[in-house]
mmCIF file of N, CA and C in Angstrom:
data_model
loop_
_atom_site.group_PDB
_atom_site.id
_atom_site.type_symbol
_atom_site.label_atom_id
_atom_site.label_comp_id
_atom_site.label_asym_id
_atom_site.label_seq_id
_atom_site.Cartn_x
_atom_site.Cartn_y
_atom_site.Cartn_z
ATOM 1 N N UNK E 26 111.696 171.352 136.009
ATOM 2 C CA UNK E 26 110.672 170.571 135.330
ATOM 3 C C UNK E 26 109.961 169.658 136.317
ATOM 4 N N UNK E 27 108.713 169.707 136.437
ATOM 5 C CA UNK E 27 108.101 168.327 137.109
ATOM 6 C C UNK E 27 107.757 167.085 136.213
ATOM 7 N N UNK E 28 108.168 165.984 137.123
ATOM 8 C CA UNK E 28 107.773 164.821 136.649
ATOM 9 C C UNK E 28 106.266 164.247 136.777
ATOM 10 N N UNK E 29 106.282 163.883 135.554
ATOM 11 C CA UNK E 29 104.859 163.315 135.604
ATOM 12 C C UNK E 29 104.762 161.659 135.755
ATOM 13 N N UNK E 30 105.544 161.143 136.684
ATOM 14 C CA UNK E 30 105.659 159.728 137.523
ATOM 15 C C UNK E 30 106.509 159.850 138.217
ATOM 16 N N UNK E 31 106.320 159.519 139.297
ATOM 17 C CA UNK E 31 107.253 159.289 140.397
ATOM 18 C C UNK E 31 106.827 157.737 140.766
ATOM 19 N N UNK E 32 107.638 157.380 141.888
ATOM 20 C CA UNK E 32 107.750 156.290 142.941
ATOM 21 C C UNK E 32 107.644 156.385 144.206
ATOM 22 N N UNK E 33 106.951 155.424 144.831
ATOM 23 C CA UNK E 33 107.468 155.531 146.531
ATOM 24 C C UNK E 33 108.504 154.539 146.795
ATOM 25 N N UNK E 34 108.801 155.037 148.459
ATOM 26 C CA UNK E 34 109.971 153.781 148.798
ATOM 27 C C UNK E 34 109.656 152.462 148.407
ATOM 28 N N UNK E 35 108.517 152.008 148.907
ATOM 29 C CA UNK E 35 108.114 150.515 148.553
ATOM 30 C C UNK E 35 108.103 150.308 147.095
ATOM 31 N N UNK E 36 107.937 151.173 145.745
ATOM 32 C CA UNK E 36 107.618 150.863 145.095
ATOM 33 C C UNK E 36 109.003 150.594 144.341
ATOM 34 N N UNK E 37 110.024 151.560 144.695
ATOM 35 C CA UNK E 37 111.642 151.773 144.293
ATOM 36 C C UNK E 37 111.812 150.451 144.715
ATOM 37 N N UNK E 38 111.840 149.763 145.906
ATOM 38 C CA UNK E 38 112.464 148.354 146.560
ATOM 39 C C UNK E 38 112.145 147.568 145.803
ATOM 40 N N UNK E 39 110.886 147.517 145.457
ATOM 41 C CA UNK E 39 110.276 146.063 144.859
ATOM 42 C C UNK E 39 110.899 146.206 142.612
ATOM 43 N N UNK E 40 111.399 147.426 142.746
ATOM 44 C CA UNK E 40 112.276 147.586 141.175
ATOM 45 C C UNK E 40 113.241 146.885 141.323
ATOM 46 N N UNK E 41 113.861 147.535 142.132
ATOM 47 C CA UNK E 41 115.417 146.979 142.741
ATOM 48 C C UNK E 41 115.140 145.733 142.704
ATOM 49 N N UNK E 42 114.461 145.084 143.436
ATOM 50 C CA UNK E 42 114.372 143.456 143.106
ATOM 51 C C UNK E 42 113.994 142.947 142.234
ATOM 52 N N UNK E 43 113.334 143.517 141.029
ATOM 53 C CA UNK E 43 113.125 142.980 139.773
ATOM 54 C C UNK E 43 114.627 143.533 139.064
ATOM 55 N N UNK E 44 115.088 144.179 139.060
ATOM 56 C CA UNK E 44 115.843 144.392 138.171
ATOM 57 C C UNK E 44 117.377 143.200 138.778
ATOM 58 N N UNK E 45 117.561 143.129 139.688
ATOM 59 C CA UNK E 45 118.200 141.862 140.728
ATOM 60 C C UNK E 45 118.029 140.820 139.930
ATOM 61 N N UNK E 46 116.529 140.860 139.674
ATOM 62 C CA UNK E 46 116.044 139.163 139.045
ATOM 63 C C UNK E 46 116.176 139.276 137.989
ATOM 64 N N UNK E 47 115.855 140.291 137.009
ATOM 65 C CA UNK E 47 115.329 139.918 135.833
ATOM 66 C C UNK E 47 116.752 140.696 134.777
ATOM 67 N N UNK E 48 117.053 141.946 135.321
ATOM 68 C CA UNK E 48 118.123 142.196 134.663
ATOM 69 C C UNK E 48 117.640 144.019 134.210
ATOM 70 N N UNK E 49 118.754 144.003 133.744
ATOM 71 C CA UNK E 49 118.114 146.082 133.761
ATOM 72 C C UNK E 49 117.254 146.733 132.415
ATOM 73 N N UNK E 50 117.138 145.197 131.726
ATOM 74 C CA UNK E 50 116.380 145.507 130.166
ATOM 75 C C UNK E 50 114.847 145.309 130.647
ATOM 76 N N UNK E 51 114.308 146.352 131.510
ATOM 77 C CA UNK E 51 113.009 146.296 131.729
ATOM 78 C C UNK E 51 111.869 147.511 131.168
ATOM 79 N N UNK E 52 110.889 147.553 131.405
ATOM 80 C CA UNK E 52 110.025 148.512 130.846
ATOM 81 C C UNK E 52 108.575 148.204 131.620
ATOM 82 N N UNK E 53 107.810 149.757 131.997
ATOM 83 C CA UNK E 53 106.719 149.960 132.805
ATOM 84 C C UNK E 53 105.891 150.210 131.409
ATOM 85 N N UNK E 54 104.501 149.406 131.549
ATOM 86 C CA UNK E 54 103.816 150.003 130.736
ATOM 87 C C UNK E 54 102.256 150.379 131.246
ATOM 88 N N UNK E 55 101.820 151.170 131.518
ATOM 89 C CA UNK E 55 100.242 151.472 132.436
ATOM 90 C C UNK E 55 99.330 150.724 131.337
ATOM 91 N N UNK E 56 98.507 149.856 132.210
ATOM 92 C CA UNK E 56 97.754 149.127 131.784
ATOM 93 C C UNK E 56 96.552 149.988 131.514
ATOM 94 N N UNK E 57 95.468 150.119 130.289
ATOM 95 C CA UNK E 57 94.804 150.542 129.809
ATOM 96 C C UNK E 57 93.245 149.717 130.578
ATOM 97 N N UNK E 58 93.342 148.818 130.945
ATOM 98 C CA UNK E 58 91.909 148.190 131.654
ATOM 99 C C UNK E 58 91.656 146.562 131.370
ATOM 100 N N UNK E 59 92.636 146.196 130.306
ATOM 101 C CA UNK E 59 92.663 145.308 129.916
ATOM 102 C C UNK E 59 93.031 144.318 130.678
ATOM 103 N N UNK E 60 92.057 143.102 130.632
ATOM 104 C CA UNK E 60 92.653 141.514 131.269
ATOM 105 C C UNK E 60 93.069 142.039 132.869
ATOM 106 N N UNK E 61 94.011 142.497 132.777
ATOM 107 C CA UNK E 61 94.284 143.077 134.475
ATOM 108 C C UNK E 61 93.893 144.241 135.279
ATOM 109 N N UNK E 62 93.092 145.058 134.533
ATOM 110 C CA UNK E 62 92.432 146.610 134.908
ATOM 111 C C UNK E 62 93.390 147.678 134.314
ATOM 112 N N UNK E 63 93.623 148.361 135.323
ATOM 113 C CA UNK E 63 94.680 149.456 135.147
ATOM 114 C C UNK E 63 95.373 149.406 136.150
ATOM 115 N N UNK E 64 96.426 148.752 135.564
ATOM 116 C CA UNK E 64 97.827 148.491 136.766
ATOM 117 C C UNK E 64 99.015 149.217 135.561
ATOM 118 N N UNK E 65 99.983 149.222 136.368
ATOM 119 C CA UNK E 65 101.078 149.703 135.982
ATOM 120 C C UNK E 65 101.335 148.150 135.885
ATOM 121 N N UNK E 66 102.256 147.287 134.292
ATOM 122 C CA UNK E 66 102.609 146.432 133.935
ATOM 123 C C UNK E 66 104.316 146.168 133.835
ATOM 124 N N UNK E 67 105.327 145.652 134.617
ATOM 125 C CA UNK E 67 106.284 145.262 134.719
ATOM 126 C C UNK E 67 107.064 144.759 133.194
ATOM 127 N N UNK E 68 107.718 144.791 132.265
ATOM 128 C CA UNK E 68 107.898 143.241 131.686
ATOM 129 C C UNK E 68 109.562 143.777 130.867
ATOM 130 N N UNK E 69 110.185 142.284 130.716
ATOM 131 C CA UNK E 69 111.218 142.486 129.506
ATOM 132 C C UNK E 69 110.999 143.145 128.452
ATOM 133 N N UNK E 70 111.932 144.647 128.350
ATOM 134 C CA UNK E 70 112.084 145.291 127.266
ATOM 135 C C UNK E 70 111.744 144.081 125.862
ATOM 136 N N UNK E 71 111.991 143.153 125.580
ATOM 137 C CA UNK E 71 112.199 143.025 124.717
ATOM 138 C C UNK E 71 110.943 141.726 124.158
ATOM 139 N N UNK E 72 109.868 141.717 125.461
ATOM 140 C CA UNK E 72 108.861 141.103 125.606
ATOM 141 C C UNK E 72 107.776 142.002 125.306
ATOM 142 N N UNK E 73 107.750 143.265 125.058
ATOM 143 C CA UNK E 73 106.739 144.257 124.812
ATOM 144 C C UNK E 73 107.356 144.921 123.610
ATOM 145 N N UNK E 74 106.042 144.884 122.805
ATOM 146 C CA UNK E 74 107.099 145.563 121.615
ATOM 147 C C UNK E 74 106.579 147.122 121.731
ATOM 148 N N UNK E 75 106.669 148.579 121.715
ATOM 149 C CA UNK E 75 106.167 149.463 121.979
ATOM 150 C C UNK E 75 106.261 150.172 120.350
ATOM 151 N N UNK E 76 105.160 151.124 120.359
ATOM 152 C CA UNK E 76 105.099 151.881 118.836
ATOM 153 C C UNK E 76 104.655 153.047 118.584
ATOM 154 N N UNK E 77 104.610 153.245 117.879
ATOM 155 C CA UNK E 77 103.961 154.767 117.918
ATOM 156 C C UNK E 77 102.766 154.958 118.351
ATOM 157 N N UNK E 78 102.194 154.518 119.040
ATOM 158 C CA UNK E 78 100.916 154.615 119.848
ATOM 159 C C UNK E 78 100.991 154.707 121.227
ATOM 160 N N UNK E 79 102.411 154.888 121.903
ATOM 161 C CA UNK E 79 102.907 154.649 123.006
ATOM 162 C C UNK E 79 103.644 155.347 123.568
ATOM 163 N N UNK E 80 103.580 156.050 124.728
ATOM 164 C CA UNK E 80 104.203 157.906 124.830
ATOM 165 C C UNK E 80 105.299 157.320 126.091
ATOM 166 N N UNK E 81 106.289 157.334 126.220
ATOM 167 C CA UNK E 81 107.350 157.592 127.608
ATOM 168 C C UNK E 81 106.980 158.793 128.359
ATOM 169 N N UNK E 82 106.566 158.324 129.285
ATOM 170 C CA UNK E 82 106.375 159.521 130.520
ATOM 171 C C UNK E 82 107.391 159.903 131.212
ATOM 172 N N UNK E 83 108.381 158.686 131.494
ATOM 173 C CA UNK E 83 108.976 159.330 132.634
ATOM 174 C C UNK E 83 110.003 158.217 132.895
ATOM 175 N N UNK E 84 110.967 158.153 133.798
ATOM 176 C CA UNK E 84 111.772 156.789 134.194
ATOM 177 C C UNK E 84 111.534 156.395 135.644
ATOM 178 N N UNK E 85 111.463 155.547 136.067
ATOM 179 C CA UNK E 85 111.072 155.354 138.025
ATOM 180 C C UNK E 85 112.199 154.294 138.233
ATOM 181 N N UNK E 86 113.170 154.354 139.254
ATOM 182 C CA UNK E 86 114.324 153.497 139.697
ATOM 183 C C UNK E 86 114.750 153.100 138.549
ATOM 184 N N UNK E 87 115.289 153.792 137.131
ATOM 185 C CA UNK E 87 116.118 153.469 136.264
ATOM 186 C C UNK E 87 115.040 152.619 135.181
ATOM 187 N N UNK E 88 113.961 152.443 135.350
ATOM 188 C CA UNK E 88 113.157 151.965 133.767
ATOM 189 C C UNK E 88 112.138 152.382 133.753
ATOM 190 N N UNK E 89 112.089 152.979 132.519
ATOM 191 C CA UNK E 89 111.599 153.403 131.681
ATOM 192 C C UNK E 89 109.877 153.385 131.765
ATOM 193 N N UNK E 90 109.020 154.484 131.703
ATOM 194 C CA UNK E 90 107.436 153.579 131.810
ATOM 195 C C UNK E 90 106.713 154.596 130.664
ATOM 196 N N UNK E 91 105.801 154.033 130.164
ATOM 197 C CA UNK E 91 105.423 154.179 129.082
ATOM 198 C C UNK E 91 103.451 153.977 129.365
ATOM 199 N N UNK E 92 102.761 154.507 128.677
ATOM 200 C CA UNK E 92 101.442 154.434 128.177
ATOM 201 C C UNK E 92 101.093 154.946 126.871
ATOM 202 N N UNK E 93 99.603 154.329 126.709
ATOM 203 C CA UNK E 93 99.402 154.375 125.217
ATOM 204 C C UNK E 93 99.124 156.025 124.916
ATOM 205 N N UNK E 94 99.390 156.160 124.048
ATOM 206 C CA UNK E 94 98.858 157.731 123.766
ATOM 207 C C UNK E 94 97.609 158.257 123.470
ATOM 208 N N UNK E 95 96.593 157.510 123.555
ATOM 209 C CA UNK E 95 95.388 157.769 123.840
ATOM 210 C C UNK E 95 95.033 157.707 124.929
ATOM 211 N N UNK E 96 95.657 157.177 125.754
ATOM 212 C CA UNK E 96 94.952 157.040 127.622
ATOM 213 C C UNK E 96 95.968 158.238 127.634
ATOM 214 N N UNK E 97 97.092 158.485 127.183
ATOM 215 C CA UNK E 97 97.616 159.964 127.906
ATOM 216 C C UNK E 97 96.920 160.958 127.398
ATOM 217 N N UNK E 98 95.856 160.859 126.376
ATOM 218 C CA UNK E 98 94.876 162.260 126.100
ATOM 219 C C UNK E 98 94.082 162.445 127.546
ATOM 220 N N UNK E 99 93.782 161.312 128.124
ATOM 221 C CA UNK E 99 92.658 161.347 129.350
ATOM 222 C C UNK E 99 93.220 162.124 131.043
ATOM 223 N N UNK E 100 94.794 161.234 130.997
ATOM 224 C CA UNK E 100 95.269 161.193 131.966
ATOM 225 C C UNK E 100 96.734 162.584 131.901
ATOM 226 N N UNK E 101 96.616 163.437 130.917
ATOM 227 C CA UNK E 101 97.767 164.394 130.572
ATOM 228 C C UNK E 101 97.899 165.101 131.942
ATOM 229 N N UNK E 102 96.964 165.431 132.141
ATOM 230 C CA UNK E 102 96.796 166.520 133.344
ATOM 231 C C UNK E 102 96.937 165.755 134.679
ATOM 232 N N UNK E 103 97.501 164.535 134.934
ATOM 233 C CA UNK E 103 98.020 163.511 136.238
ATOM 234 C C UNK E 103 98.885 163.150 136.339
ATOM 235 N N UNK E 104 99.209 163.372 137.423
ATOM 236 C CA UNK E 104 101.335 162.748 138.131
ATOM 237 C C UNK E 104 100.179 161.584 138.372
ATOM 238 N N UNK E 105 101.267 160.675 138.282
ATOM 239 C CA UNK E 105 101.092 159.229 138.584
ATOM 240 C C UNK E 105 102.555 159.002 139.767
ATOM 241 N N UNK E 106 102.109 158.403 141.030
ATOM 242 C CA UNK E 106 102.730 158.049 141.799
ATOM 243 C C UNK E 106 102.831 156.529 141.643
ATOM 244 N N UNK E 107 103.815 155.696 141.202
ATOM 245 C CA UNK E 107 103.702 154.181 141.653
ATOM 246 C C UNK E 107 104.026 153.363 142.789
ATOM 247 N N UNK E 108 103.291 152.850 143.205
ATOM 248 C CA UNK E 108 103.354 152.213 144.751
ATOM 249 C C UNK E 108 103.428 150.729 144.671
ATOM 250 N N UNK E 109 104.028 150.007 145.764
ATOM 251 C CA UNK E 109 104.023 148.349 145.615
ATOM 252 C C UNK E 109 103.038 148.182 147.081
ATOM 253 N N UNK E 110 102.049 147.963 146.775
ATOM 254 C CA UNK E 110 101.320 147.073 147.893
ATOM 255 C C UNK E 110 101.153 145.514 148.351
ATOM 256 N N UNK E 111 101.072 144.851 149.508
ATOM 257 C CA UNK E 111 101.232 143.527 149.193
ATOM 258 C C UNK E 111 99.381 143.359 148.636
ATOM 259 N N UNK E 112 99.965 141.771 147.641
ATOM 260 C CA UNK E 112 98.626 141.628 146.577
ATOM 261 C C UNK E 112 99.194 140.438 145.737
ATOM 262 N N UNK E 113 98.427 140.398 145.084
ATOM 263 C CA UNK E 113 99.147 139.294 143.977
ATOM 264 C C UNK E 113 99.040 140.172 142.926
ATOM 265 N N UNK E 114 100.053 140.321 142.119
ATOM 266 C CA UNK E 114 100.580 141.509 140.598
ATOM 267 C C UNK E 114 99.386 140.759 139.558
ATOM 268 N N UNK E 115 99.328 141.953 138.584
ATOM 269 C CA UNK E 115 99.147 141.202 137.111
ATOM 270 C C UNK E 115 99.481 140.419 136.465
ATOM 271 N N UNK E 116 98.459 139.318 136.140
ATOM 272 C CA UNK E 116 99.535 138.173 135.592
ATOM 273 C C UNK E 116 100.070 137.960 134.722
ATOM 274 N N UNK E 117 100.379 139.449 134.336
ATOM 275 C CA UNK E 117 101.479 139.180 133.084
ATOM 276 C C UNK E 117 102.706 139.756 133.157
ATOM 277 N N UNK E 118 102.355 140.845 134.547
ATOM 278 C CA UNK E 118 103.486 141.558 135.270
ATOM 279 C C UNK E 118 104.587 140.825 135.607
ATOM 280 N N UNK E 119 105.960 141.685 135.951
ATOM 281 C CA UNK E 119 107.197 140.111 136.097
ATOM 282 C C UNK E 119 106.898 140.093 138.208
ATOM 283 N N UNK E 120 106.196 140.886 138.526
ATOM 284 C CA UNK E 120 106.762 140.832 139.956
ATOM 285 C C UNK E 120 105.440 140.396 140.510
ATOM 286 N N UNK E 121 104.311 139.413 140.014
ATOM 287 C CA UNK E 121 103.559 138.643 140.044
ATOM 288 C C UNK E 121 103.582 137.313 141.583
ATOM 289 N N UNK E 122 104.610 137.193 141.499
ATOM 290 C CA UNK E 122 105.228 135.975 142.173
ATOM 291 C C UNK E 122 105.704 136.372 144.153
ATOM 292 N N UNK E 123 106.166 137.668 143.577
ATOM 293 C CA UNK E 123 106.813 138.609 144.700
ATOM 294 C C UNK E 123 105.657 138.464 145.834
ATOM 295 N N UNK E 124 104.369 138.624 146.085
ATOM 296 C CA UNK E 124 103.363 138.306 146.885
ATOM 297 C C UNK E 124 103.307 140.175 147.352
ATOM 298 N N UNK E 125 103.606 141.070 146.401
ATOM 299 C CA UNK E 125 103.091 142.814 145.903
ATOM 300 C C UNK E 125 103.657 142.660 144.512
ATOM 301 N N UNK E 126 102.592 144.066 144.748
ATOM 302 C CA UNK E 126 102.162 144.563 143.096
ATOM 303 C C UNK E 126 101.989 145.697 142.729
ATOM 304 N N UNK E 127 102.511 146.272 141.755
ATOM 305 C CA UNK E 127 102.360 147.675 141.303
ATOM 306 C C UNK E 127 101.082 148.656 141.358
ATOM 307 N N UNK E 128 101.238 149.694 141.875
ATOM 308 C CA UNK E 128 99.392 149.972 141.984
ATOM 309 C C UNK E 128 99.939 151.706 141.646
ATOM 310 N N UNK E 129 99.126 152.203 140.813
ATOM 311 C CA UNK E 129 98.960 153.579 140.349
ATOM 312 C C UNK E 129 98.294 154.139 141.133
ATOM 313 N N UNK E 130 98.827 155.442 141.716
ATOM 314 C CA UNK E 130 97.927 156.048 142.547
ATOM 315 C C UNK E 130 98.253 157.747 141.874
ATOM 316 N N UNK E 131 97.184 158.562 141.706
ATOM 317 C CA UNK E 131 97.459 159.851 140.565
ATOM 318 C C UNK E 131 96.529 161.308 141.316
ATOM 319 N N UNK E 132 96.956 162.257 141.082
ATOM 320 C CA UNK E 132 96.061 163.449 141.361
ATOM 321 C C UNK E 132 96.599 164.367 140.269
ATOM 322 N N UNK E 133 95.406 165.375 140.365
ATOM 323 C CA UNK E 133 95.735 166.566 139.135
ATOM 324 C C UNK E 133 97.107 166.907 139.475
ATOM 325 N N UNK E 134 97.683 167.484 138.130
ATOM 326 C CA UNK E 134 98.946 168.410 138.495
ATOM 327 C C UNK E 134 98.425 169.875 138.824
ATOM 328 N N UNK E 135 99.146 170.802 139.572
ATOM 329 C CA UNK E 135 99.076 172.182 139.797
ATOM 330 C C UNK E 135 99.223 172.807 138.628
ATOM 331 N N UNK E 136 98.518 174.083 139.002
ATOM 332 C CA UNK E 136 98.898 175.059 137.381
ATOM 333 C C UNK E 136 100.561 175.155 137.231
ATOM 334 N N UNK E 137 100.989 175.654 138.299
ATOM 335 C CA UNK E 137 102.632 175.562 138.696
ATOM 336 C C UNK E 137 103.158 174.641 137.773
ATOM 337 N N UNK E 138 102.469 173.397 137.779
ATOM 338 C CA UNK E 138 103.303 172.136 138.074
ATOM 339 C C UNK E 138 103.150 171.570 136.554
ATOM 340 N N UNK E 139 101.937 171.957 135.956
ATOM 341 C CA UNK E 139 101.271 171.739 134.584
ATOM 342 C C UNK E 139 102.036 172.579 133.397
ATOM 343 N N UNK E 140 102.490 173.905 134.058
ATOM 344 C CA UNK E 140 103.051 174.636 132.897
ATOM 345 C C UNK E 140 104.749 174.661 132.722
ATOM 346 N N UNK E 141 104.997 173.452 133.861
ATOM 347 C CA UNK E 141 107.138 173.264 133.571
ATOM 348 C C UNK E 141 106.923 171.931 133.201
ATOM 349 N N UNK E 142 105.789 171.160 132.638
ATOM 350 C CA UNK E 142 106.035 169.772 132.740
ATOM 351 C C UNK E 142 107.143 169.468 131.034
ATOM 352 N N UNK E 143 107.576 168.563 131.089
ATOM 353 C CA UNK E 143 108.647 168.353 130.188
ATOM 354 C C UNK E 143 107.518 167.476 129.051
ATOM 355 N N UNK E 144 107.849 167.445 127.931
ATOM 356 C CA UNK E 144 106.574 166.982 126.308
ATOM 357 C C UNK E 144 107.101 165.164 126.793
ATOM 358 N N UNK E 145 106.522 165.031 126.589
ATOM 359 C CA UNK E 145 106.777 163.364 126.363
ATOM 360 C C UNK E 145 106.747 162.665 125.254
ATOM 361 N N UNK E 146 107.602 161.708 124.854
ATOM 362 C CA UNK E 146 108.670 161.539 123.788
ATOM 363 C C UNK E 146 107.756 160.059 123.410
#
């Protein structure tokens, strides 16, 4: 099956240190354009409430990331790679403070790669 999110090294490190800080009840949610653009959004599971409007893609360093299910009508056909660049995060993101920030970086999937992808839940 291919995944439709992955991570890079930098982006795995800078989890690891949120989850260090904040604890392992976390959740990715891709920002739709709103207030912060389109960033991939950090926050406490239990600070985001998620619903049926909201598709799990995939897991990156053990949590969970999620977008709305209408931006996944747009974006179905894209691996999303997440990367930590230095920046100042979204300010609603938890790794804001860290002095990097989550940044989505995406290309088409292959036909290959499009027809083992796993349904998202």
């Amino acid at each position: 099956m291919a995944n439709r999110v992955s991570a890079t090294a930098a982006a795995l490190a800078l989890i690891e240190t949120m989850l260090a800080q904040h604890g392992p009840e976390l959740l990715f949610h891709q920002s739709g354009g709103c207030c912060d653009g389109s960033a991939p959004m950090l926050f406490p599971r239990n600070e985001f409430p998620l619903g049926d409007s909201d598709v799990r893609l995939g897991e990156i360093g053990g949590v969970p990331f999620y977008m709305s299910r209408s931006q996944f009508e747009y974006w179905q056909h894209t691996h999303l790679t997440i990367d930590a660049i230095p920046s100042n995060g979204g300010m609603f993101s938890l790794e804001r403070p860290s002095g990097l920030r989550f940044l989505t970086r995406s290309r088409l999937f292959t036909d290959e790669e499009f027809a083992n992808l796993a349904p998202v839940t």
